[in-house]
Amino acid sequence: MAAAVNAPGLSPSARLGRGEVVTRRTHDAVLLLPIASPSDEPVVLTGSAIAAWDTFEVPHTVDEVVATLGHRFDAGTETIRTAVAPLVAKLVDAGALVERP
Amino acid sequence: MSSPRVLALRVASFGLPGAPPMINDIPLGENEWGPLRDEVARTRITGHFVAALEAGAFASTDAQRAEAMRSHERALALDLVLERLLVHAGRRFDAAAIEYRALKGTALSHTVYSRPELRSYGDIDLLVRGKQYDDALALLVEAGGRPHFGEPRPGFTRLFGKGVCVAMNALEIDVHRSFVAGPFGLSIDTDDLFANPIAVPLAGTEVPALPAVPRFLHACYHAALGDRVARPVALRDVAQILTTTHLEHDEVMATARRWRGEIVVQRAVLLAWLGLGLTAENPLLRAVLAAHPKGSERRALQAYVGTGHSYATQAAAGIWALPGVRARAAYASALLLPNREYARERDGYLARWRRAGALVRDGRPVR
């Protein structure tokens, strides 16, 4: 069974793009801090999560991101979706990803 | 064995044209590594340090490298929190029609460095116009800010001061009216600083910052006058701009002359070149070194870097930078007859002024 993006009110066909967020990059991590976040702790992305974040530079649906990463990493759709869905839910919850037209 | 300061300067020069490509080729022992690691973090040059480690220009053990990476990530996390504060403060200022410019770290990291990760910072610096200074400060206080110091008289900073540091929870915003206190700050034409801003894209918004020439001059004022011993990051800023940004040197020197600050630029460039051990030729460097600052500028510089210099000597020397008797009278009376609370907060306030007066009495430093 496909993993769902567990973000309240988010439709599966929603196009998501980067929200108002400030970022820094190291050789193996991306640090994100959404402007509206009450926390002083940045979200830290590593590994394939960085590739997913980079894909959202242009708004995409989750399905499109899964397909793009599937080609890139030569992995099955469900494997990629299982990894991407909780990441997207976390980023939407933090305000780092938002719905775009 | 090199001191942490000497090693930190070498780290701060990494990647600049004319800088030594290799900093050290054998990992430091723990007695040298620990102090250097702390100095790099304290002086906020973790970005250059990690760049040197990754390029193999600074030999390290795996454990040292991991420590340096953790320290860098802590610096970057603080940069992000400060950048978020800048966006929020900028929005408040925009909503209240208060014109501002982002200065120093936040602006430089996105404009003169190839990656913002190379330039970390410890606070936010904002410049506002003198006529909007009190409104800007009130807005930050309304948002929970606490100014660190009061004024000798109401309205003093708006007319004559450098600015004030405002604590915002655990963070700080330096609200500037000018670059520095005293004669060099009073001689700057602050209208120049609000012409032709550049836009720094940040989190979907655009933050206004200084254009190239005032940006370079500000880096020089900070490096030459900001601290008793210039910080490596301030010297790197001067060298970074000088070696990576196209600047019309006639315009740079004409502006510095008009601000009566040629000696400030000369001092900053010399400190940067000597401190960072640079050897590269540069046309602007030649133009700066060929300048002949006035004797009055040399005397004014003593109020900042000479024996016995202090905020009081700078302020006392500032009187000669002001145009006209009325401005000088207002300036002097505010400093000599401050309100009680201001004097009470500063033990020995009048004694310091007597000493400062004696130091500058014969100088008439700037005009």
mmCIF file with all atom_site columns, C-alpha atoms in Angstrom, chain B residues 8 38-46 120 231-233:
data_model
loop_
_atom_site.group_PDB
_atom_site.id
_atom_site.type_symbol
_atom_site.label_atom_id
_atom_site.label_alt_id
_atom_site.label_comp_id
_atom_site.label_asym_id
_atom_site.label_entity_id
_atom_site.label_seq_id
_atom_site.pdbx_PDB_ins_code
_atom_site.Cartn_x
_atom_site.Cartn_y
_atom_site.Cartn_z
_atom_site.occupancy
_atom_site.B_iso_or_equiv
_atom_site.pdbx_formal_charge
_atom_site.auth_seq_id
_atom_site.auth_comp_id
_atom_site.auth_asym_id
_atom_site.auth_atom_id
_atom_site.pdbx_PDB_model_num
ATOM 1  C CA . ALA B 1 8   ? 43.027 32.157 12.616 1.00 0.00 ? 8   ALA B CA 1
ATOM 2  C CA . ASP B 1 38  ? 37.807 27.850 19.931 1.00 0.00 ? 38  ASP B CA 1
ATOM 3  C CA . GLU B 1 39  ? 39.326 30.907 18.229 1.00 0.00 ? 39  GLU B CA 1
ATOM 4  C CA . VAL B 1 40  ? 37.798 29.936 14.873 1.00 0.00 ? 40  VAL B CA 1
ATOM 5  C CA . ALA B 1 41  ? 34.367 29.575 16.482 1.00 0.00 ? 41  ALA B CA 1
ATOM 6  C CA . ARG B 1 42  ? 34.710 32.798 18.508 1.00 0.00 ? 42  ARG B CA 1
ATOM 7  C CA . THR B 1 43  ? 35.774 34.835 15.495 1.00 0.00 ? 43  THR B CA 1
ATOM 8  C CA . ARG B 1 44  ? 33.124 33.259 13.257 1.00 0.00 ? 44  ARG B CA 1
ATOM 9  C CA . ILE B 1 45  ? 35.378 31.950 10.514 1.00 0.00 ? 45  ILE B CA 1
ATOM 10 C CA . THR B 1 46  ? 34.179 28.345 10.608 1.00 0.00 ? 46  THR B CA 1
ATOM 11 C CA . SER B 1 120 ? 28.883 33.799 9.599  1.00 0.00 ? 120 SER B CA 1
ATOM 12 C CA . ARG B 1 231 ? 38.935 40.719 13.801 1.00 0.00 ? 231 ARG B CA 1
ATOM 13 C CA . PRO B 1 232 ? 40.006 38.208 11.128 1.00 0.00 ? 232 PRO B CA 1
ATOM 14 C CA . VAL B 1 233 ? 36.506 38.238 9.630  1.00 0.00 ? 233 VAL B CA 1
#
